[in-house]
PDB file of C-alpha atoms in Angstrom:
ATOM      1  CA  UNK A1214     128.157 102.692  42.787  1.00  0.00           C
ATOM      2  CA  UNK A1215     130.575 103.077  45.227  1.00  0.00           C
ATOM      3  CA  UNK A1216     133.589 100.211  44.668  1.00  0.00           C
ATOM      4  CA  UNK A1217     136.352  99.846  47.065  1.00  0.00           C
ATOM      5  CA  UNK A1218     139.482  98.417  45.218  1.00  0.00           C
ATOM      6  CA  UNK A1219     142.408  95.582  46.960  1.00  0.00           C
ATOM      7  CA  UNK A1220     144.950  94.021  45.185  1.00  0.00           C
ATOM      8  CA  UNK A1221     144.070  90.426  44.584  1.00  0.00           C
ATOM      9  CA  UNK A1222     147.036  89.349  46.159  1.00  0.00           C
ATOM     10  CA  UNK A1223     150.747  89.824  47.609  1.00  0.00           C
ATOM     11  CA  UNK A1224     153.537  88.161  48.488  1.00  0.00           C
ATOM     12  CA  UNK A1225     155.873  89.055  51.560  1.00  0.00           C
ATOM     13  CA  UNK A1226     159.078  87.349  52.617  1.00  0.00           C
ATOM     14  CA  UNK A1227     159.490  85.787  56.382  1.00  0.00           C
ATOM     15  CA  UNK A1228     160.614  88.990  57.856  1.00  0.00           C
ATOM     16  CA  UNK A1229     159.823  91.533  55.530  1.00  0.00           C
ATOM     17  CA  UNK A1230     157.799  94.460  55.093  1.00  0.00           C
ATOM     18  CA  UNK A1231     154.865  94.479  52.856  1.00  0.00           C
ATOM     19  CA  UNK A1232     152.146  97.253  52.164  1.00  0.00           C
ATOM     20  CA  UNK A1233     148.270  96.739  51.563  1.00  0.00           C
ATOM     21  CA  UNK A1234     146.254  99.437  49.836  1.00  0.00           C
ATOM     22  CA  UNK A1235     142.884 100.093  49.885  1.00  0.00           C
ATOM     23  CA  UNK A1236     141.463 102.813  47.454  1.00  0.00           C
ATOM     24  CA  UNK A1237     138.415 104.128  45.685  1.00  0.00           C
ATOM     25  CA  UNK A1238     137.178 103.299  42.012  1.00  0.00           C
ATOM     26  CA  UNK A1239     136.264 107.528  42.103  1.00  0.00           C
ATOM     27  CA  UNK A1240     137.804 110.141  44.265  1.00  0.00           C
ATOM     28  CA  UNK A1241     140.041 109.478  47.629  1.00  0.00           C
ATOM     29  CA  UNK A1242     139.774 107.857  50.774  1.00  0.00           C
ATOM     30  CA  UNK A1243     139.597 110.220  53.596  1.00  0.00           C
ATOM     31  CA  UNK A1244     139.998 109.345  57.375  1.00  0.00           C
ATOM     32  CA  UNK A1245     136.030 110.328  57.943  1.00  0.00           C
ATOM     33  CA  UNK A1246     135.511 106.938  56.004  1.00  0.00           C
ATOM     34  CA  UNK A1247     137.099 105.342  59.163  1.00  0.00           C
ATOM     35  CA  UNK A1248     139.219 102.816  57.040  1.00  0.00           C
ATOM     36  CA  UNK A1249     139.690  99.712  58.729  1.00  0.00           C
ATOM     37  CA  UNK A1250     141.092  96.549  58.067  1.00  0.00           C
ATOM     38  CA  UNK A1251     140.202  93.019  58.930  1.00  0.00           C
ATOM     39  CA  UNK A1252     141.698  89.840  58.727  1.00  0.00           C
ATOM     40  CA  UNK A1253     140.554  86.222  57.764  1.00  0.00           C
ATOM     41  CA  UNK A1254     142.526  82.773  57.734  1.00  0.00           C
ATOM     42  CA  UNK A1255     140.088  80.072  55.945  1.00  0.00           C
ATOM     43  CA  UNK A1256     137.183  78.373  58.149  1.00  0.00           C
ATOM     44  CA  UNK A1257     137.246  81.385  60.740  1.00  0.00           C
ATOM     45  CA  UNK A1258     135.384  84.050  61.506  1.00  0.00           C
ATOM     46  CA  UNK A1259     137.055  87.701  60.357  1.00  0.00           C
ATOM     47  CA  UNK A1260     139.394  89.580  63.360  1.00  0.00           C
ATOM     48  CA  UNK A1261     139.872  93.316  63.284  1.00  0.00           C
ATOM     49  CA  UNK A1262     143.164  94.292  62.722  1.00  0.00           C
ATOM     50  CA  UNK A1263     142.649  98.442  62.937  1.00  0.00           C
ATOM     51  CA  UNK A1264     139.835 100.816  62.723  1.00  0.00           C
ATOM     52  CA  UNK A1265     139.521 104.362  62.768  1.00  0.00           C
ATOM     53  CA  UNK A1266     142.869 104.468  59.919  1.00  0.00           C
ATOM     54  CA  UNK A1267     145.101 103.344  62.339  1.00  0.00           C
ATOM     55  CA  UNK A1268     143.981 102.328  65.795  1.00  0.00           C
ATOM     56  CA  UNK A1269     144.925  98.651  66.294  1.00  0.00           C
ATOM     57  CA  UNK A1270     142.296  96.261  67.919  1.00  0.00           C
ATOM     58  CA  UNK A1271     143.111  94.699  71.363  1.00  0.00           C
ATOM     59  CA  UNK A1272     145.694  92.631  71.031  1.00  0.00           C
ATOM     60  CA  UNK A1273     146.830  93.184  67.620  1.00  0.00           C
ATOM     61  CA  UNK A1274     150.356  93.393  67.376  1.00  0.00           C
ATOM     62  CA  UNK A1275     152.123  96.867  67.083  1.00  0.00           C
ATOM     63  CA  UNK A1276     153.632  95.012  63.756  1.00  0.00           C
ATOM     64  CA  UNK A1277     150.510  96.076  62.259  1.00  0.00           C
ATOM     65  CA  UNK A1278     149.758  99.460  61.105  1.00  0.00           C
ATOM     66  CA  UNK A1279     147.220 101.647  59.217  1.00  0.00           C
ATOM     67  CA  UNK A1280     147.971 104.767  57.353  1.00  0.00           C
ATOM     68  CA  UNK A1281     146.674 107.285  54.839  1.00  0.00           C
ATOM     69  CA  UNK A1282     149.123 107.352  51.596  1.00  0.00           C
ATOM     70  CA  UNK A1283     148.282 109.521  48.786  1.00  0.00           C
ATOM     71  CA  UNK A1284     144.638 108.743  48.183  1.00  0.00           C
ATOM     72  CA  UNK A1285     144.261 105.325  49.762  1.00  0.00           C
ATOM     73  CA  UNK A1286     144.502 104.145  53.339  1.00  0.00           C
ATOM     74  CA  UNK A1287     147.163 101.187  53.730  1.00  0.00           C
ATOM     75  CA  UNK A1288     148.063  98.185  56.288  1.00  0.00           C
ATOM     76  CA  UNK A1289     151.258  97.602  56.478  1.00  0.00           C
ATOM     77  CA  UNK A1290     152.570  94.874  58.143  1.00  0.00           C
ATOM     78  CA  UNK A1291     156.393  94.975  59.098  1.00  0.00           C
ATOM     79  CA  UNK A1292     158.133  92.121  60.006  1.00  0.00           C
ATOM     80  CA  UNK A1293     156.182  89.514  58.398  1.00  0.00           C
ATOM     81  CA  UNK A1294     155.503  86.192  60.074  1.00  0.00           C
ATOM     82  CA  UNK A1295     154.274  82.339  58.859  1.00  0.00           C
ATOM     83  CA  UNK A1296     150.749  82.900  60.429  1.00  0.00           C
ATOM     84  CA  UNK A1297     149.970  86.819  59.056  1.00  0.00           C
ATOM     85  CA  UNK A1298     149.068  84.504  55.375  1.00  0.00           C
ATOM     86  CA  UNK A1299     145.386  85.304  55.321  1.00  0.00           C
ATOM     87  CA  UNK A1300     143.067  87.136  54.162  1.00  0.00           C
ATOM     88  CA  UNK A1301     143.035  90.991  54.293  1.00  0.00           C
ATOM     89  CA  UNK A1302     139.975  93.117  53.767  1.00  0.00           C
ATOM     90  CA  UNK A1303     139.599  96.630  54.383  1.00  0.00           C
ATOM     91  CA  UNK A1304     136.129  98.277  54.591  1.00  0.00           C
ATOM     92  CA  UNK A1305     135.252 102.286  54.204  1.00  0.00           C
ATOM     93  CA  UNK A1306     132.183 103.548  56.438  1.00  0.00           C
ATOM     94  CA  UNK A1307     130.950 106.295  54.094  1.00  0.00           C
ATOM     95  CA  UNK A1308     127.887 107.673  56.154  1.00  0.00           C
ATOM     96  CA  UNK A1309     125.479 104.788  55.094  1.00  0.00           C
ATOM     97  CA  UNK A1310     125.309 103.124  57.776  1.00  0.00           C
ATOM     98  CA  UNK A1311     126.796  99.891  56.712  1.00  0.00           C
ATOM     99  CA  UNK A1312     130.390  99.249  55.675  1.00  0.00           C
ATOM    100  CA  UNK A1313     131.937  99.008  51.899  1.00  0.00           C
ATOM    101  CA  UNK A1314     134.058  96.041  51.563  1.00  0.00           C
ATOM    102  CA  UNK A1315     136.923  95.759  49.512  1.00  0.00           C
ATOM    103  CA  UNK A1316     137.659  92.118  47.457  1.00  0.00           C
ATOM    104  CA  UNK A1317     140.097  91.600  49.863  1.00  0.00           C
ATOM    105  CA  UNK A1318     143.974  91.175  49.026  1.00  0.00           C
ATOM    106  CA  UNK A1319     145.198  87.657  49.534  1.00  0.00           C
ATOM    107  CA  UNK A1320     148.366  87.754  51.640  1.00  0.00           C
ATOM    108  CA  UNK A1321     151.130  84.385  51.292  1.00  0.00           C
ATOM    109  CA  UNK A1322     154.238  84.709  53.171  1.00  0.00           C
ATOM    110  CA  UNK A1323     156.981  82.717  51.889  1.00  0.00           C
TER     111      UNK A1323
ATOM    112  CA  UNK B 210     134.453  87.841  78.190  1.00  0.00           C
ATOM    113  CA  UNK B 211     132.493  90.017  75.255  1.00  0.00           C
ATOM    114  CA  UNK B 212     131.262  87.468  72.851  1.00  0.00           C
ATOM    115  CA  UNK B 213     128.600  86.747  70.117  1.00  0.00           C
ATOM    116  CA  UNK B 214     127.186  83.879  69.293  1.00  0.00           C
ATOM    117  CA  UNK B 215     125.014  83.249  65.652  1.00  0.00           C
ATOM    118  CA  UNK B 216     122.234  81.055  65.504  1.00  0.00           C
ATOM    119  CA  UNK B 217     119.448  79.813  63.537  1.00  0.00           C
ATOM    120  CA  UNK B 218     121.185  78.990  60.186  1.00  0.00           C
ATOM    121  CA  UNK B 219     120.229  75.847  58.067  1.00  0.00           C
ATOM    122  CA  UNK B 220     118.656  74.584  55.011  1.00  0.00           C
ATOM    123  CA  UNK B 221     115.904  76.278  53.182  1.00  0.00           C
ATOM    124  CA  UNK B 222     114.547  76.194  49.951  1.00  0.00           C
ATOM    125  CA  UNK B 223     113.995  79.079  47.321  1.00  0.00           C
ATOM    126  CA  UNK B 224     111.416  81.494  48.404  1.00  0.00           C
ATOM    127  CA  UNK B 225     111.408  80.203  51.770  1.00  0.00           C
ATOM    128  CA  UNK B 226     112.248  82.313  55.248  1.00  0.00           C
ATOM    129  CA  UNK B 227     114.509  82.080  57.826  1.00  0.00           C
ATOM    130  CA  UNK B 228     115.119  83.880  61.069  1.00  0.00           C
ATOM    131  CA  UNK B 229     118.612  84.148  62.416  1.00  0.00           C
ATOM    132  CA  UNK B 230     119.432  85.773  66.239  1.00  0.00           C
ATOM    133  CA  UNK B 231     122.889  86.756  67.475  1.00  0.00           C
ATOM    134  CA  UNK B 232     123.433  86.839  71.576  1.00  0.00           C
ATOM    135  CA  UNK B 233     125.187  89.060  72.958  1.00  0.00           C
ATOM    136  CA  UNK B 234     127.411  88.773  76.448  1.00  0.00           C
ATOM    137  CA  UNK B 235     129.647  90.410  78.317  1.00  0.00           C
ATOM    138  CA  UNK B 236     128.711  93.677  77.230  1.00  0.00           C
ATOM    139  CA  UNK B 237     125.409  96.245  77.092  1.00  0.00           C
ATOM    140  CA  UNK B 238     123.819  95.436  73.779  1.00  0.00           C
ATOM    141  CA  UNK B 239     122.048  98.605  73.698  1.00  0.00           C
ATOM    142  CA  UNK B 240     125.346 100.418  73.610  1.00  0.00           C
ATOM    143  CA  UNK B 241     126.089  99.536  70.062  1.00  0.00           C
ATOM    144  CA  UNK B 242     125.137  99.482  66.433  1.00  0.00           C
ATOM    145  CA  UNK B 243     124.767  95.959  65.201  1.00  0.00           C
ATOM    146  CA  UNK B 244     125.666  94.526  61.937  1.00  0.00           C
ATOM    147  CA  UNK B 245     125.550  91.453  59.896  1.00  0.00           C
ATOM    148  CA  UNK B 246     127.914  90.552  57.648  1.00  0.00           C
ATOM    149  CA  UNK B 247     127.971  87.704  54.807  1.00  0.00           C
ATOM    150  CA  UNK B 248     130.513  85.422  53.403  1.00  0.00           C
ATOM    151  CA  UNK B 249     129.327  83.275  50.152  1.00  0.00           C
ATOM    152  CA  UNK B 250     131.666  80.051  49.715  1.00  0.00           C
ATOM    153  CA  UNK B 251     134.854  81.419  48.311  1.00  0.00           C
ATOM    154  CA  UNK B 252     133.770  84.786  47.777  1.00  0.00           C
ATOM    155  CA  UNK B 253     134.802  88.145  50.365  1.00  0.00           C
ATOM    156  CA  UNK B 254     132.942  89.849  53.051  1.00  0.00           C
ATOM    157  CA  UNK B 255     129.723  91.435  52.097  1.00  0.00           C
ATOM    158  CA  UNK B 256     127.836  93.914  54.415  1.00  0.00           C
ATOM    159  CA  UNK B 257     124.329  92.991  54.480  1.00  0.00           C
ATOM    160  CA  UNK B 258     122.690  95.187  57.402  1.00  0.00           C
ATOM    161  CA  UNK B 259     122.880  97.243  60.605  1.00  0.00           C
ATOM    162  CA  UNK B 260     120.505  98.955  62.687  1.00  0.00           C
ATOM    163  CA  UNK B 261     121.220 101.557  65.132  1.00  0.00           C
ATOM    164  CA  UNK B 262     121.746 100.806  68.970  1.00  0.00           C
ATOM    165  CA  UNK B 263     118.059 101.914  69.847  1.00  0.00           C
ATOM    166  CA  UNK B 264     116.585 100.666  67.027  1.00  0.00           C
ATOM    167  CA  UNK B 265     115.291 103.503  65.298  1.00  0.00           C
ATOM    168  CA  UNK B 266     117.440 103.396  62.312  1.00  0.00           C
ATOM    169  CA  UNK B 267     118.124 100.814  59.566  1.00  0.00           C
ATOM    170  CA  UNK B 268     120.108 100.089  56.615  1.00  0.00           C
ATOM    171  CA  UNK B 269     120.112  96.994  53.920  1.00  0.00           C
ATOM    172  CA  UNK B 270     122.193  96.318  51.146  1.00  0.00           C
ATOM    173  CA  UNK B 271     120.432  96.698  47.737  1.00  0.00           C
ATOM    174  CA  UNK B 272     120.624  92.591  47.188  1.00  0.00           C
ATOM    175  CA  UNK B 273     118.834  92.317  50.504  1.00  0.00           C
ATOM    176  CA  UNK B 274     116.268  95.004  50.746  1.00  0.00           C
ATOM    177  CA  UNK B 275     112.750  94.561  50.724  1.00  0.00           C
ATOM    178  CA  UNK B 276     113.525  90.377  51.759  1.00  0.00           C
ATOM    179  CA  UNK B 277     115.579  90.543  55.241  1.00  0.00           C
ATOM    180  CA  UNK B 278     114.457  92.859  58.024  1.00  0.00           C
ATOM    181  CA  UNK B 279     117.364  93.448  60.897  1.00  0.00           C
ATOM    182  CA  UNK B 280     116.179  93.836  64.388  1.00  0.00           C
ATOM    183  CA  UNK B 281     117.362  94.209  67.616  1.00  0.00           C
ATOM    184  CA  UNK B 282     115.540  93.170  71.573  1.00  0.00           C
ATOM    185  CA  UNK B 283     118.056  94.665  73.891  1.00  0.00           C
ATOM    186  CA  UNK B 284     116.341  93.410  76.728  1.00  0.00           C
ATOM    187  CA  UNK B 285     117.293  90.089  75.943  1.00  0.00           C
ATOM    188  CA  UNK B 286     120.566  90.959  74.759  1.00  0.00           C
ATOM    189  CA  UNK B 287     119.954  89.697  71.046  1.00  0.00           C
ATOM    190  CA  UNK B 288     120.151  90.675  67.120  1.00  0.00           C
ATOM    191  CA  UNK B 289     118.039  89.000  64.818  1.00  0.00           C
ATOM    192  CA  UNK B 290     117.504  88.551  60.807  1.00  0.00           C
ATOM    193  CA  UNK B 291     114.168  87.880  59.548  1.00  0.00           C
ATOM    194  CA  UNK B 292     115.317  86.162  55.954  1.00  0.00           C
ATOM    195  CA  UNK B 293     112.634  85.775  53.511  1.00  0.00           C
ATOM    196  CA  UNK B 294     112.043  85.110  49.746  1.00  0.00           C
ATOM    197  CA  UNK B 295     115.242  83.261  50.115  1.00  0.00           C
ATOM    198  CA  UNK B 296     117.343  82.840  46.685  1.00  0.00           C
ATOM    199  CA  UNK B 297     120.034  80.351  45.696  1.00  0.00           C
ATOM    200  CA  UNK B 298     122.811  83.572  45.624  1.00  0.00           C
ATOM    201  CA  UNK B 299     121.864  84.233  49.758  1.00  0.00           C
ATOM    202  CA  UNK B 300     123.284  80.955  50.307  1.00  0.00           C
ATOM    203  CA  UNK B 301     126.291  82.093  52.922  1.00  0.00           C
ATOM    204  CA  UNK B 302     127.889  82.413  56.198  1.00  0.00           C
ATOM    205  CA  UNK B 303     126.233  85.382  58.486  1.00  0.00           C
ATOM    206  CA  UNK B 304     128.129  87.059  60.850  1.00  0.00           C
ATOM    207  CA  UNK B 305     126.901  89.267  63.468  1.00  0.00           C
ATOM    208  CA  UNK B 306     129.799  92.355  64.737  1.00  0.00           C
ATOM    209  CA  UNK B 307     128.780  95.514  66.314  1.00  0.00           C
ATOM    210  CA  UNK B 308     130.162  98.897  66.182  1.00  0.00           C
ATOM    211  CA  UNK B 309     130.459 101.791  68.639  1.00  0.00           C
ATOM    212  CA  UNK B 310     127.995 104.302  66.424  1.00  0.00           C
ATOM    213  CA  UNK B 311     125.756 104.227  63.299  1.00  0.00           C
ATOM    214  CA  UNK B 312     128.331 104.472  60.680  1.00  0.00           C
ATOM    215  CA  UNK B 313     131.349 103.931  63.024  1.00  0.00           C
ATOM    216  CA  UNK B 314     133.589 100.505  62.142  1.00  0.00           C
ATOM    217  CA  UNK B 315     133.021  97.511  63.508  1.00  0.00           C
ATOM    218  CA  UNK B 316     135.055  96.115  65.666  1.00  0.00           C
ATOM    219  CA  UNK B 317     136.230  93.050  67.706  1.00  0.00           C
ATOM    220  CA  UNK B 318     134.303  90.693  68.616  1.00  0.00           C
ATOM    221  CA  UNK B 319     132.559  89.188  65.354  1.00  0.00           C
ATOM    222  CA  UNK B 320     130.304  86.112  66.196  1.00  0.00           C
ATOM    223  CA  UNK B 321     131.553  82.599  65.032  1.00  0.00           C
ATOM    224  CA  UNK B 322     129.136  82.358  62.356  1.00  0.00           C
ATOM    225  CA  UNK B 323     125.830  80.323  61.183  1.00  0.00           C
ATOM    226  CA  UNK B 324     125.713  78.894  57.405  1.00  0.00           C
ATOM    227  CA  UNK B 325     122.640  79.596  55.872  1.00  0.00           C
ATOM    228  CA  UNK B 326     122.335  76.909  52.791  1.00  0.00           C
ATOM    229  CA  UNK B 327     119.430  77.759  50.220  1.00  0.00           C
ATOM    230  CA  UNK B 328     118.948  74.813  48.035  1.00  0.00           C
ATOM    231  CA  UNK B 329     115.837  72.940  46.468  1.00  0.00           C
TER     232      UNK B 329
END
């Protein structure tokens, strides 16, 4: 069975630069997984943040980017701001059909 | 302004059925591949289904299949979930989000959500 791994959580500074990773529990993630990243505060519905490894959604700020590093794709946000605390999931499309969700890395900003 | 809107979520007991629709506007339905996507309370994003943009092809999570059928009326613009056999660990929110291609990421815009609540 096919597990996407997150870190639980992370802590980033007002202003700072922090890196999200998003790997598998066997072998690496590729770009033809089409990483992707999403993001949730509590009591709203998920946004998506980038698809496709690292083509930001309308709208998204260009704060946010996606990456391949080593054997995991990555979100790094740069410049970190009050209202980026949320939830962060990413999600690998491995030919299925449906997406593989990660456990989603629980971002606080302080 | 592209937008989805959930529906049909409520209280059911154990066993019972549900159907859920999603309503597409401000885009071509039939364009995309549709998903729905659950949230238990306090738990992450779970992918429960998606069917193709004609129809033809489907795909179910392993905790799901054989109970919900996904299916899509692009005529009227809508997704729907056919829940049945409900169980006590379905109890979530569902989110319908579509994609531009079977197996392609989904993308903005994700519905608001409906809570479906299984309890006896």
């Amino acid at each position: 069975q096919t597990v996407v791994t997150q870190e639980p959580s992370f802590s980033v500074s007002p202003g700072g630069t922090v890196t999200l990773t998003c790997g598998l529990s066997s072998g690496s993630v590729s770009t033809s997984y089409y990483p992707s990243w999403y993001q949730q505060t509590p009591g709203q519905a998920p946004r998506t943040l980038i698809y496709s490894t690292n083509t930001r959604s309308s709208g998204v700020p260009d704060r946010f980017s996606g990456s391949i590093l080593g054997n995991k794709a990555a979100l790094t946000i740069t410049g970190a701001q009050a209202d980026d605390e949320s939830d962060y999931y990413c999600v690998l499309y491995m030919g299925s059909g449906i997406g593989v969700f990660g456990g989603g890395t629980k971002l606080t900003v302080l | 302004e592209v937008q989805l809107v959930e529906s049909g979520g409520g209280l059911v007991q154990p066993g019972g059925s549900l159907r859920l629709s999603c309503v597409a506007s401000g885009f071509t339905l039939s364009s995309y591949a549709m998903h729905w996507v659950r949230q238990a309370p306090g738990k992450g994003l779970e992918s429960v289904s998606v069917i193709s943009s004609n129809g033809d092809s489907t795909y179910y999570a392993n905790s799901v299949k054989g109970r919900f059928t996904i299916s899509r009326d692009n005529l009227k613009n809508t997704l729907y979930l056919q829940m049945g056999s409900l169980r006590l660990e379905d109890l979530a929110v569902y989110y319908c989000a579509r994609a531009d291609f079977w197996s392609g990421p989904i993308r903005d815009p994700w519905g608001q959500g409906t809570l479906v609540t299984v309890s006896s």
